[in-house]
Each structure stands twice: as C-alpha cells, then as structure tokens.
C-alpha cells in the first residue's frame, strides 16, 4: 500500500491498514483524504465487532494485572 489508494480498503488486513495509517500520520495535512478513508474503514470494523457505545457512556479501560 505504498501509493495513495482512495478506493475501498475493505480487502486490506487490520495490520496493513494500521501500518499505512501510521506511515501517513507523519504528514497528516498532505494525506488527509487517505487518512480519513482508512479511519472510516477502521471505525466501521470496530463498530461491526463491538457495536455502538451507549450515548453518554465512557469507554471501558482494562489494565493488565
């Protein structure tokens, strides 16, 4: 994923998406559109896996013992 691809990111693995996201994060102003597309894909996967939080609730934080 070395070139900008503003199409669908659905066929990329979670690891590949995060790798590309962090590659682009050094210069967010230059890559705003691609970052937004990747972010939308990540958010959709999180929502599909964990569902929506209840309105007004805070995220649960777990600490390793």
Short mmCIF file of C-alpha atoms in Angstrom, two decimals:
data_model
loop_
_atom_site.label_atom_id
_atom_site.label_comp_id
_atom_site.label_asym_id
_atom_site.label_seq_id
_atom_site.Cartn_x
_atom_site.Cartn_y
_atom_site.Cartn_z
CA UNK A 1 0.00 0.00 0.00
CA UNK A 2 2.78 2.41 -0.82
CA UNK A 3 0.66 4.57 -3.13
CA UNK A 4 -2.43 6.57 -2.31
CA UNK A 5 -5.49 4.50 -2.98
CA UNK A 6 -8.65 6.31 -2.05
CA UNK A 7 -10.83 3.39 -3.08
CA UNK A 8 -12.13 0.74 -0.76
CA UNK A 9 -9.82 -0.52 1.95
CA UNK A 10 -12.07 -3.47 2.78
CA UNK A 11 -9.71 -6.03 1.26
CA UNK A 12 -6.74 -4.97 3.43
CA UNK A 13 -5.97 -6.69 6.73
CA UNK A 14 -6.22 -4.80 10.00
CA UNK A 15 -2.42 -4.90 10.28
CA UNK A 16 -1.92 -3.47 6.79
CA UNK A 17 -4.41 -0.67 7.47
CA UNK A 18 -2.72 0.32 10.72
CA UNK A 19 0.73 0.19 9.12
CA UNK A 20 -0.40 2.52 6.32
CA UNK A 21 -2.19 4.81 8.79
CA UNK A 22 0.99 5.26 10.84
CA UNK A 23 3.05 5.80 7.67
CA UNK A 24 0.78 8.70 6.72
CA UNK A 25 0.43 10.15 10.21
CA UNK A 26 3.79 11.92 9.98
CA UNK A 27 2.34 14.37 7.44
CA UNK A 28 -1.43 14.46 8.04
CA UNK A 29 -2.07 17.66 6.07
CA UNK A 30 -0.64 16.07 2.92
CA UNK A 31 -2.59 12.82 3.33
CA UNK A 32 -5.86 13.98 4.88
CA UNK A 33 -8.12 12.23 2.35
CA UNK A 34 -6.38 8.87 2.61
CA UNK A 35 -6.21 9.09 6.41
CA UNK A 36 -9.93 9.83 6.54
CA UNK A 37 -10.70 6.84 4.28
CA UNK A 38 -8.57 4.49 6.38
CA UNK A 39 -10.07 5.88 9.59
CA UNK A 40 -13.58 5.28 8.29
CA UNK A 41 -12.72 1.66 7.49
CA UNK A 42 -11.17 1.13 10.93
CA UNK A 43 -14.18 2.69 12.67
CA UNK A 44 -16.58 0.53 10.63
CA UNK A 45 -14.68 -2.63 11.62
CA UNK A 46 -14.67 -1.63 15.29
CA UNK A 47 -18.41 -0.91 15.18
CA UNK A 48 -19.10 -4.23 13.46
CA UNK A 49 -17.05 -6.09 16.07
CA UNK A 50 -18.02 -4.29 19.28
CA UNK A 51 -21.23 -2.43 18.45
CA UNK A 52 -22.08 1.10 19.44
CA UNK A 53 -21.49 2.51 22.89
CA UNK A 54 -24.50 3.76 24.78
CA UNK A 55 -24.96 7.52 24.49
CA UNK A 56 -23.21 9.32 27.33
CA UNK A 57 -21.11 6.34 28.36
CA UNK A 58 -17.36 6.39 28.54
CA UNK A 59 -15.10 3.74 27.04
CA UNK A 60 -14.16 0.81 29.24
CA UNK A 61 -10.48 0.71 30.03
CA UNK A 62 -8.90 -2.52 31.16
CA UNK A 63 -5.49 -2.77 32.74
CA UNK A 64 -3.33 -5.86 32.71
CA UNK A 65 -2.72 -7.27 36.17
#
